[in-house]
PDB file of C-alpha atoms in Angstrom:
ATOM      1  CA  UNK A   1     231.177 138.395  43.375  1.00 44.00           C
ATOM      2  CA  UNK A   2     229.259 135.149  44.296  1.00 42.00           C
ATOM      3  CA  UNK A   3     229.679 135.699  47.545  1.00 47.00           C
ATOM      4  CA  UNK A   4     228.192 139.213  48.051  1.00 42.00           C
ATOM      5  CA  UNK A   5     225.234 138.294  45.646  1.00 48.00           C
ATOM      6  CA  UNK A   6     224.596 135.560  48.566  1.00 45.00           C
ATOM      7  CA  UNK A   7     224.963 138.443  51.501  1.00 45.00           C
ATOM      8  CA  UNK A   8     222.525 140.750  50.043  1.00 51.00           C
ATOM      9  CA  UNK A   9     219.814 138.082  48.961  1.00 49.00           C
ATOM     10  CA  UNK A  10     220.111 136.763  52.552  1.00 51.00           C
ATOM     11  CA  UNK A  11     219.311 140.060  54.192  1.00 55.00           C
ATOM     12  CA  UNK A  12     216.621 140.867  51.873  1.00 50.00           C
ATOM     13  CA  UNK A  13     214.745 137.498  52.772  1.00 63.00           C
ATOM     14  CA  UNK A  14     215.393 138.387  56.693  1.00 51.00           C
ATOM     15  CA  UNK A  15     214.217 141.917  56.003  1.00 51.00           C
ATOM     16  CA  UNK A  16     211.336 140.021  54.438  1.00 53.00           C
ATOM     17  CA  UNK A  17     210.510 137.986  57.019  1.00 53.00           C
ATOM     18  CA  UNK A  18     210.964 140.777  59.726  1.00 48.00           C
ATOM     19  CA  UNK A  19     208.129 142.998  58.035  1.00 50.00           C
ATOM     20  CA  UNK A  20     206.036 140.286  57.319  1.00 56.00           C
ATOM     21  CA  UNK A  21     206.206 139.557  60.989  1.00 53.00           C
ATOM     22  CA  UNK A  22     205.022 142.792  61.743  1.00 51.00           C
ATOM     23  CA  UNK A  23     202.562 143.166  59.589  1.00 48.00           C
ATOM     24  CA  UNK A  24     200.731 139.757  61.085  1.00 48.00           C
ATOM     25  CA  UNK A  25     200.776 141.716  64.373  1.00 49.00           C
ATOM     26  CA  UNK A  26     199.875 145.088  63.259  1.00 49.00           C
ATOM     27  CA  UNK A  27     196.959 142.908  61.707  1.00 48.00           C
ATOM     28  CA  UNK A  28     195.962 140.523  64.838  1.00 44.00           C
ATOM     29  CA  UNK A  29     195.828 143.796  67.003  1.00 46.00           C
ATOM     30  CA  UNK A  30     193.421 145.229  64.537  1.00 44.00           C
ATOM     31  CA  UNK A  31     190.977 142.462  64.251  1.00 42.00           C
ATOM     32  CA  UNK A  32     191.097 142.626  68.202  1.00 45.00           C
ATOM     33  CA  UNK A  33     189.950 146.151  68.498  1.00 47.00           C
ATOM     34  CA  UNK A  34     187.143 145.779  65.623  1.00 47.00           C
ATOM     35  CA  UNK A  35     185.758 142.836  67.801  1.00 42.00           C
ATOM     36  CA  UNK A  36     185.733 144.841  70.962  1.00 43.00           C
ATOM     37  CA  UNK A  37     184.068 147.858  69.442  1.00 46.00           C
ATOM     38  CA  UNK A  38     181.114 145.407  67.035  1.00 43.00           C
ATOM     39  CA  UNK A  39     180.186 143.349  70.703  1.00 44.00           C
ATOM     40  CA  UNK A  40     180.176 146.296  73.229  1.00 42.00           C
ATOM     41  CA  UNK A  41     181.579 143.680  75.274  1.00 45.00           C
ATOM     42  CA  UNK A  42     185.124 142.323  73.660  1.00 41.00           C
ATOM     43  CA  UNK A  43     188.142 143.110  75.994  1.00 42.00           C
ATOM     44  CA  UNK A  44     191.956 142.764  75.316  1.00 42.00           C
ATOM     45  CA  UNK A  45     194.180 140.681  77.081  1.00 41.00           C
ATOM     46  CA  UNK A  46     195.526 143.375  79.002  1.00 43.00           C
ATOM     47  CA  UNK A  47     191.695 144.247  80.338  1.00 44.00           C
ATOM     48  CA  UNK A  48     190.593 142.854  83.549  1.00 46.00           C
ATOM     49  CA  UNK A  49     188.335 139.996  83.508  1.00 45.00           C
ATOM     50  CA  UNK A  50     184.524 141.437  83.203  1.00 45.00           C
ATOM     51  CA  UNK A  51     182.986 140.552  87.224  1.00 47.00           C
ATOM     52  CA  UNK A  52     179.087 139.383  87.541  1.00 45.00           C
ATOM     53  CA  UNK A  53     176.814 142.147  88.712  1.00 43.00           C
ATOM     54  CA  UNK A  54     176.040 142.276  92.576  1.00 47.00           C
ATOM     55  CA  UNK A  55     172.977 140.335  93.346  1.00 47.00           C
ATOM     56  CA  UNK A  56     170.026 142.254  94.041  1.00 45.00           C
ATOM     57  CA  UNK A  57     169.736 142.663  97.964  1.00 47.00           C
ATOM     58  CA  UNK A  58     166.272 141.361  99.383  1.00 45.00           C
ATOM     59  CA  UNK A  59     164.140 144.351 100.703  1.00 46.00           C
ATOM     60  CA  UNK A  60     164.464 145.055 104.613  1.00 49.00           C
ATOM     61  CA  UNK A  61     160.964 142.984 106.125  1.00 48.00           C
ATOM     62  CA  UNK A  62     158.293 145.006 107.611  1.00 48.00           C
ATOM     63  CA  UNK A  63     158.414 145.831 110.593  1.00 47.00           C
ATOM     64  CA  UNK A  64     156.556 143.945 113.111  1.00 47.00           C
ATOM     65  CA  UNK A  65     152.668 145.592 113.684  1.00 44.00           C
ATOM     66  CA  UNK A  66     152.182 146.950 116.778  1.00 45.00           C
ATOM     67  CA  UNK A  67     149.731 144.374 119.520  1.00 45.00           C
ATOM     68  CA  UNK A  68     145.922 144.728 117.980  1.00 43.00           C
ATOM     69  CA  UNK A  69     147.108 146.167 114.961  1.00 41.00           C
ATOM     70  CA  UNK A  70     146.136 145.024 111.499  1.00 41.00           C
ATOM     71  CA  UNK A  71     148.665 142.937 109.276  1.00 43.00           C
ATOM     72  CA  UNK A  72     151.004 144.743 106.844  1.00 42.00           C
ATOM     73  CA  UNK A  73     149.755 142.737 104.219  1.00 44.00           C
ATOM     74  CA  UNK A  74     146.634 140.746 102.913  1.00 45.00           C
ATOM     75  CA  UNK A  75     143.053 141.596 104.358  1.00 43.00           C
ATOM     76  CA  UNK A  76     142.884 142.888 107.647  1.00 42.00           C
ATOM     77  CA  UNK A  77     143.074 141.710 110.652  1.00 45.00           C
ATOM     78  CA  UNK A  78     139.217 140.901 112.187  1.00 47.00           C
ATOM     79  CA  UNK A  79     139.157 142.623 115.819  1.00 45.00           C
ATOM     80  CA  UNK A  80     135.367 141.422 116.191  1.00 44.00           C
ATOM     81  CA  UNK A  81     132.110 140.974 114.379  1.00 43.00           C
ATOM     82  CA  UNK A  82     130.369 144.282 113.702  1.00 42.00           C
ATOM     83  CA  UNK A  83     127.545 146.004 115.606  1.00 42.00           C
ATOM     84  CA  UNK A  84     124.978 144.866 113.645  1.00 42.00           C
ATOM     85  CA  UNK A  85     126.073 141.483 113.727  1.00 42.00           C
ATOM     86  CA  UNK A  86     125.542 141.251 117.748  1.00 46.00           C
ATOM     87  CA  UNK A  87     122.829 139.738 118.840  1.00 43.00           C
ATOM     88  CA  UNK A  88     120.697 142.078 121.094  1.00 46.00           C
ATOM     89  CA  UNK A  89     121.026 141.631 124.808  1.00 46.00           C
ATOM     90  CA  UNK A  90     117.918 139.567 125.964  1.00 48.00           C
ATOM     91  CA  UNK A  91     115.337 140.894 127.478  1.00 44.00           C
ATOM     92  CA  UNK A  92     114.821 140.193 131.909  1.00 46.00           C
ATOM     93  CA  UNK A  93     112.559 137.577 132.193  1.00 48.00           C
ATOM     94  CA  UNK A  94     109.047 138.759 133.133  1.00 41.00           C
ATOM     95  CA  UNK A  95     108.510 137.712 136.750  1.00 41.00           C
ATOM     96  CA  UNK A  96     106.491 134.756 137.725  1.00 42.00           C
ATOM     97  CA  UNK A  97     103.074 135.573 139.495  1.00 40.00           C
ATOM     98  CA  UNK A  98     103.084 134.600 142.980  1.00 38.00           C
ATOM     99  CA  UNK A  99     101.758 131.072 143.416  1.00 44.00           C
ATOM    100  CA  UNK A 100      99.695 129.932 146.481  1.00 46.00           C
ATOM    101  CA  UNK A 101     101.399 129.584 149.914  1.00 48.00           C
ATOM    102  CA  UNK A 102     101.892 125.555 149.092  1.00 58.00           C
ATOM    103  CA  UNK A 103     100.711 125.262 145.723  1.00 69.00           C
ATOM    104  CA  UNK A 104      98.215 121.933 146.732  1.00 90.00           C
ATOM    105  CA  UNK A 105      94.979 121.170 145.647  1.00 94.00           C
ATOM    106  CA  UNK A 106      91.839 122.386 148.722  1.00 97.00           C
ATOM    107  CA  UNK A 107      88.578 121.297 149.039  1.00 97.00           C
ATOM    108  CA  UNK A 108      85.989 122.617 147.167  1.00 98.00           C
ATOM    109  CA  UNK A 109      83.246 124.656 149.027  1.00 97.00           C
ATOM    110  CA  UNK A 110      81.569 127.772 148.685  1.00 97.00           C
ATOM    111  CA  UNK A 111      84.489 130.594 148.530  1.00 97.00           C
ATOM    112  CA  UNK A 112      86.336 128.730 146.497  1.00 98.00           C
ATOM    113  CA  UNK A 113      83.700 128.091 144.187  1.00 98.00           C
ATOM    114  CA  UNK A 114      80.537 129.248 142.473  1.00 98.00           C
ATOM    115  CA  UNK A 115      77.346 126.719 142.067  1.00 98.00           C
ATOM    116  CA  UNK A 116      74.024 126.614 139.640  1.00 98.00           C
ATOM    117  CA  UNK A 117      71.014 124.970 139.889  1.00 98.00           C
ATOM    118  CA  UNK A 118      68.728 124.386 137.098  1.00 97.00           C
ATOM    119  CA  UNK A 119      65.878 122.430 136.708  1.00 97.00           C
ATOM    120  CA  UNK A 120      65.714 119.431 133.938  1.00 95.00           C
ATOM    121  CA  UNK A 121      63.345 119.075 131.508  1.00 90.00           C
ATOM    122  CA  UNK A 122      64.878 115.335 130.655  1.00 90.00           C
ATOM    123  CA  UNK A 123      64.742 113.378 133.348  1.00 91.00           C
ATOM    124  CA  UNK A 124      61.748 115.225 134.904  1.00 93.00           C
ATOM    125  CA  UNK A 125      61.389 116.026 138.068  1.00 95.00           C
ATOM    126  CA  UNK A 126      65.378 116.715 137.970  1.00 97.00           C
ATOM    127  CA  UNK A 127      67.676 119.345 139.063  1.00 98.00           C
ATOM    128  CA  UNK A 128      71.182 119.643 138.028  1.00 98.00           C
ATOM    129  CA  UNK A 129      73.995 121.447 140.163  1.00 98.00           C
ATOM    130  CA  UNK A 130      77.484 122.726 138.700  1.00 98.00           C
ATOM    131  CA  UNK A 131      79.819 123.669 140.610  1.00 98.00           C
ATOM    132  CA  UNK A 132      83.040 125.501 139.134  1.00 98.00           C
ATOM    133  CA  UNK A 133      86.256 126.641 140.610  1.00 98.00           C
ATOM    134  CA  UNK A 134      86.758 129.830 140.568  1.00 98.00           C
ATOM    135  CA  UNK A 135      90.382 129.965 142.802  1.00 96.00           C
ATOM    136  CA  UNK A 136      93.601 129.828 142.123  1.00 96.00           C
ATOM    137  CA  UNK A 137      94.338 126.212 142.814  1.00 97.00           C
ATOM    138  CA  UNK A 138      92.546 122.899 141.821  1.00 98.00           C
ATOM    139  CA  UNK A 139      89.721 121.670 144.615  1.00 98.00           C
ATOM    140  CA  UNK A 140      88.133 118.410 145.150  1.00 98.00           C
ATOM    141  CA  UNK A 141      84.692 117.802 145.596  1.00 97.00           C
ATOM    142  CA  UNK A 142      84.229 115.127 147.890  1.00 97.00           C
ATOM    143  CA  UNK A 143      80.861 113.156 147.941  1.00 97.00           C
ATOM    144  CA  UNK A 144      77.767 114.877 147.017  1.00 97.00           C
ATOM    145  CA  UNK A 145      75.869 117.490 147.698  1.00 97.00           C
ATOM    146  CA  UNK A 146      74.126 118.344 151.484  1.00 97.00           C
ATOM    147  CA  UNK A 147      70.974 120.192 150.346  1.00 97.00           C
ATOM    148  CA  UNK A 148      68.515 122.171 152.380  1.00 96.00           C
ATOM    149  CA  UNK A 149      65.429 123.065 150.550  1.00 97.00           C
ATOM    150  CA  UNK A 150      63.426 126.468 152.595  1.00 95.00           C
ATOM    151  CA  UNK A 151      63.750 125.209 156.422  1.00 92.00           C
ATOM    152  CA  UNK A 152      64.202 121.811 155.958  1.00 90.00           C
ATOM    153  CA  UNK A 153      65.810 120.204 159.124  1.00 87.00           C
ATOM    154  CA  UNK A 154      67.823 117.781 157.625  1.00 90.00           C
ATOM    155  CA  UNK A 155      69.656 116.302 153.980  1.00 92.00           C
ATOM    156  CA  UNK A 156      67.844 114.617 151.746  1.00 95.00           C
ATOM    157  CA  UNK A 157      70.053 110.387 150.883  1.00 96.00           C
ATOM    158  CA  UNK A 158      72.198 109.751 149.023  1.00 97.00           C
ATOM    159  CA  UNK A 159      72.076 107.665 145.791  1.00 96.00           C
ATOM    160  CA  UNK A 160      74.861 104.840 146.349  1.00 95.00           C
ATOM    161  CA  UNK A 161      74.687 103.469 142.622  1.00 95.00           C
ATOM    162  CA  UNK A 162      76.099 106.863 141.455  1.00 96.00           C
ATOM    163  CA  UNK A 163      79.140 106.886 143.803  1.00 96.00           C
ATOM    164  CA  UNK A 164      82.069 107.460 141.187  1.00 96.00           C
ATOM    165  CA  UNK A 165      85.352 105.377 140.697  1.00 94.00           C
ATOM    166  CA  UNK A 166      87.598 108.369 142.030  1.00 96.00           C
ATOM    167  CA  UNK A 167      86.788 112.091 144.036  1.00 96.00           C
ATOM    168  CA  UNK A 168      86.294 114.498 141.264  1.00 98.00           C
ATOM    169  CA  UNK A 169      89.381 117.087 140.622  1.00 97.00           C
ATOM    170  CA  UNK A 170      88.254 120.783 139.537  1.00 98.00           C
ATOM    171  CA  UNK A 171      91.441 122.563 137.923  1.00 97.00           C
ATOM    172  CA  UNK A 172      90.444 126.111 138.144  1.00 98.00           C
ATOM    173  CA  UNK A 173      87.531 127.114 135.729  1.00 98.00           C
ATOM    174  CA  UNK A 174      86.513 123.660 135.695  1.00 98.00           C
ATOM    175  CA  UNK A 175      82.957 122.342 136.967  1.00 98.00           C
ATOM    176  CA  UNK A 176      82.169 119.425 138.512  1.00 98.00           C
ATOM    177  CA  UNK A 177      78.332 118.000 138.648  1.00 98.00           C
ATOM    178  CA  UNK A 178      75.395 116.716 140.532  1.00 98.00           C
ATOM    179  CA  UNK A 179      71.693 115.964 140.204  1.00 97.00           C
ATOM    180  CA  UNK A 180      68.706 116.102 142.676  1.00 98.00           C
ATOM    181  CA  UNK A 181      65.770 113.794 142.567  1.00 97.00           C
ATOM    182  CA  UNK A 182      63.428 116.150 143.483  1.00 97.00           C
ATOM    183  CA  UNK A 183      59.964 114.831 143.503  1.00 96.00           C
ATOM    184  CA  UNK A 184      58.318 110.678 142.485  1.00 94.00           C
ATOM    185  CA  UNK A 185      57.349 110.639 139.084  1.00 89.00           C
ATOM    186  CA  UNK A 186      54.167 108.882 139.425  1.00 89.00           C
ATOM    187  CA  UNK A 187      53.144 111.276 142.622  1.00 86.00           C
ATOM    188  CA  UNK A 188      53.677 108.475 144.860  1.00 89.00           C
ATOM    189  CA  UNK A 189      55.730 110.475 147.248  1.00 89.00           C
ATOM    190  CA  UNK A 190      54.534 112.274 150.726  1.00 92.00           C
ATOM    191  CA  UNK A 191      54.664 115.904 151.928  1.00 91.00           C
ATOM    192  CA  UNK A 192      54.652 117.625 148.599  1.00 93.00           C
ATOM    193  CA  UNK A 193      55.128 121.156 148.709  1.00 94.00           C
ATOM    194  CA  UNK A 194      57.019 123.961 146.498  1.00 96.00           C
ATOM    195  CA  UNK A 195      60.548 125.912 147.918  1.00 97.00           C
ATOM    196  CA  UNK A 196      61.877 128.938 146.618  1.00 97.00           C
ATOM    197  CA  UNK A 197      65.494 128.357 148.413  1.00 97.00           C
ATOM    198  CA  UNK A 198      68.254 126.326 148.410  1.00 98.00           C
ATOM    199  CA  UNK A 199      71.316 125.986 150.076  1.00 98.00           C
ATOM    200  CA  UNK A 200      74.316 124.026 148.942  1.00 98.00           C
ATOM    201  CA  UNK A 201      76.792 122.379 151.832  1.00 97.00           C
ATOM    202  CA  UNK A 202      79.942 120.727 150.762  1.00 98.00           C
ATOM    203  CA  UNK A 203      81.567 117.451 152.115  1.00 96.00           C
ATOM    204  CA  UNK A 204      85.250 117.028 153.003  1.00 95.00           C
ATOM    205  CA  UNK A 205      87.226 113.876 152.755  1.00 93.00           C
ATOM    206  CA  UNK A 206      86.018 112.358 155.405  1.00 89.00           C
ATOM    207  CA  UNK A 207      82.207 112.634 154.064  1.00 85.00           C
ATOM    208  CA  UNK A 208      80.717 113.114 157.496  1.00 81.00           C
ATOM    209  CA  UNK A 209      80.127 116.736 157.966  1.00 86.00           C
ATOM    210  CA  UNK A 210      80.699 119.881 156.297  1.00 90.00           C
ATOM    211  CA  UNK A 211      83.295 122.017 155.469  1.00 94.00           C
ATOM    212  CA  UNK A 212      84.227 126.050 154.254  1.00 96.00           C
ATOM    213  CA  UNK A 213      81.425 128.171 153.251  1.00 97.00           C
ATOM    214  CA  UNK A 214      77.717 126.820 152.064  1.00 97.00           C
ATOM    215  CA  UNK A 215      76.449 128.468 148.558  1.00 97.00           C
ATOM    216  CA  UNK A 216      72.814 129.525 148.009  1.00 97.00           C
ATOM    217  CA  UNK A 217      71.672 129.369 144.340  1.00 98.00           C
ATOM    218  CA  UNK A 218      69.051 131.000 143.201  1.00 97.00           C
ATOM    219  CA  UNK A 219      65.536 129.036 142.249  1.00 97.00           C
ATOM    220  CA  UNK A 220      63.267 129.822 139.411  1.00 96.00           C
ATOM    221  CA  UNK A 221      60.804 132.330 140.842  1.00 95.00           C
ATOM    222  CA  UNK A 222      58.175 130.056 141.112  1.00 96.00           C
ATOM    223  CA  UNK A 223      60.093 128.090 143.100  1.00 96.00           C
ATOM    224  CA  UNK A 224      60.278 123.707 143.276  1.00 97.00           C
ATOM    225  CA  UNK A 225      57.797 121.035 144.063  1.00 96.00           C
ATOM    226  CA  UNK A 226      59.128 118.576 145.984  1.00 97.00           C
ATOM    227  CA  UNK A 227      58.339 115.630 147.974  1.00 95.00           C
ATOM    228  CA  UNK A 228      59.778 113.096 150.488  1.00 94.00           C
ATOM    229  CA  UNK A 229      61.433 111.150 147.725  1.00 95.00           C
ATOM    230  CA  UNK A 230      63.698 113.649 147.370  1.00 96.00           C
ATOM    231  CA  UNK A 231      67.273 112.215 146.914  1.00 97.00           C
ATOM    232  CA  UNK A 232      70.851 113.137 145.730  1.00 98.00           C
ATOM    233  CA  UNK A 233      73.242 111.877 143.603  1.00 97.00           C
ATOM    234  CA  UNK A 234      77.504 112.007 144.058  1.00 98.00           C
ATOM    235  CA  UNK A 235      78.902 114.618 142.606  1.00 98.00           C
ATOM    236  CA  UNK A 236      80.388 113.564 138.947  1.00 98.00           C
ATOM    237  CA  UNK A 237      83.091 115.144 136.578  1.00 97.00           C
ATOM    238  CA  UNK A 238      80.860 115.063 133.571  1.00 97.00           C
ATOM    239  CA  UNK A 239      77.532 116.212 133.043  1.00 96.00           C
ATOM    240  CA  UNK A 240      76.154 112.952 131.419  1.00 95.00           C
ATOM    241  CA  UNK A 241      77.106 111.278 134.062  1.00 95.00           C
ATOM    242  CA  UNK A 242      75.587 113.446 136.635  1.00 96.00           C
ATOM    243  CA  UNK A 243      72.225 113.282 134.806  1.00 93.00           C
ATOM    244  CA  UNK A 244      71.883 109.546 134.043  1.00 86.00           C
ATOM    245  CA  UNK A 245      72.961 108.718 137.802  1.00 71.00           C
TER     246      UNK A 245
END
């Protein structure tokens, strides 16, 4: 009797056992699945292991631009500064008037030159000559003046104290100037007599004869008294100097 009391109490704790053994995995597999479907994300063991996504590809690059072509990207490319931005073509250069055949200074005399006479009030008995260059090219005038009052047969002297430091230069439109003495102050002096005409004779560097074309200024109408005191002085490049020779 002892014996099957201890049989049956035996299987009832195994039975025990056994259902409590599946009802801890009935439970375990439960809890798994409520997990899986709260996370969106829970997997069983029997699930394959979750892989990372596939890393994004970089995009293809842009194809190369053609030659000339702007850039595919940022501002683009400068082919050249705009048409309003070029400076204008200059201008041909206006051409040069011709110069004279050598381009040197000549001698001043009567085609290249135009001459004045007027009579003085201060010094009296005075007359002052200007001469001014009228050519293309700068003249010297060398010496002084050879004067011929009406028919006069020869050139009145020379004053040597009025002989300048250097042969005056005339740049074209520039004058150059000269006095005559033409009669004595105190009436001292011979042969007086009144001319209406003059002629002008120019000098060249060697001072002892002429050269080029004379000039023949005109007198006042009622012409010039002069005398045989009549003198000359060197031709100056300023008119004081001319006048107080």
């Amino acid at each position: 009797m002892l014996g099957i009391r201890t049989a049956r109490t035996s299987r009832t704790r195994l039975l025990a056992a056994v259902a409590t053994a599946a009802l801890a995995a009935l439970t375990l597999t439960a809890c798994n699945d409520d997990a899986g479907d709260a996370g969106g994300k829970g997997t069983s063991a029997n699930s394959p292991a979750p892989t990372a996504p596939p890393a994004a590809s970089a995009p293809a690059p842009a194809p190369a631009p053609a030659t000339g072509a702007p850039a595919a990207t940022g501002a683009p490319a400068q082919t050249g500064s705009p048409a309003s931005a070029k400076p204008s073509a200059k201008a041909p250069a206006a051409p040069k008037p011709p110069s004279p055949a050598d381009g040197k200074a000549v001698t001043c005399e009567g085609s290249v030159t135009k001459t004045v006479a007027a009579p003085l009030t201060r010094p009296v008995n005075h007359l002052l000559l200007t001469v001014t260059n009228t050519g293309s090219v700068p003249c010297y005038l060398y010496g002084y003046p050879a004067v011929r009052f009406g028919e006069a047969q020869s050139v009145p002297p020379v004053i040597e104290d009025s002989k300048p430091q250097a042969v005056v230069t005339l740049k074209p439109g520039e004058s150059g100037y000269a006095s005559v003495n033409l009669s004595a102050t105190d009436g001292s002096g011979a042969h007086g007599r009144t001319e209406t005409s003059l002629a002008v004779y120019f000098h060249g560097p060697s001072g002892n004869e002429s050269v080029g074309a004379g000039s023949n200024p005109s007198l006042p109408a009622k012409g010039l008294y002069i005398d045989d005191s009549l003198k000359v002085g060197y031709w100056q490049q300023s008119m004081d100097d001319a006048v107080t020779s």
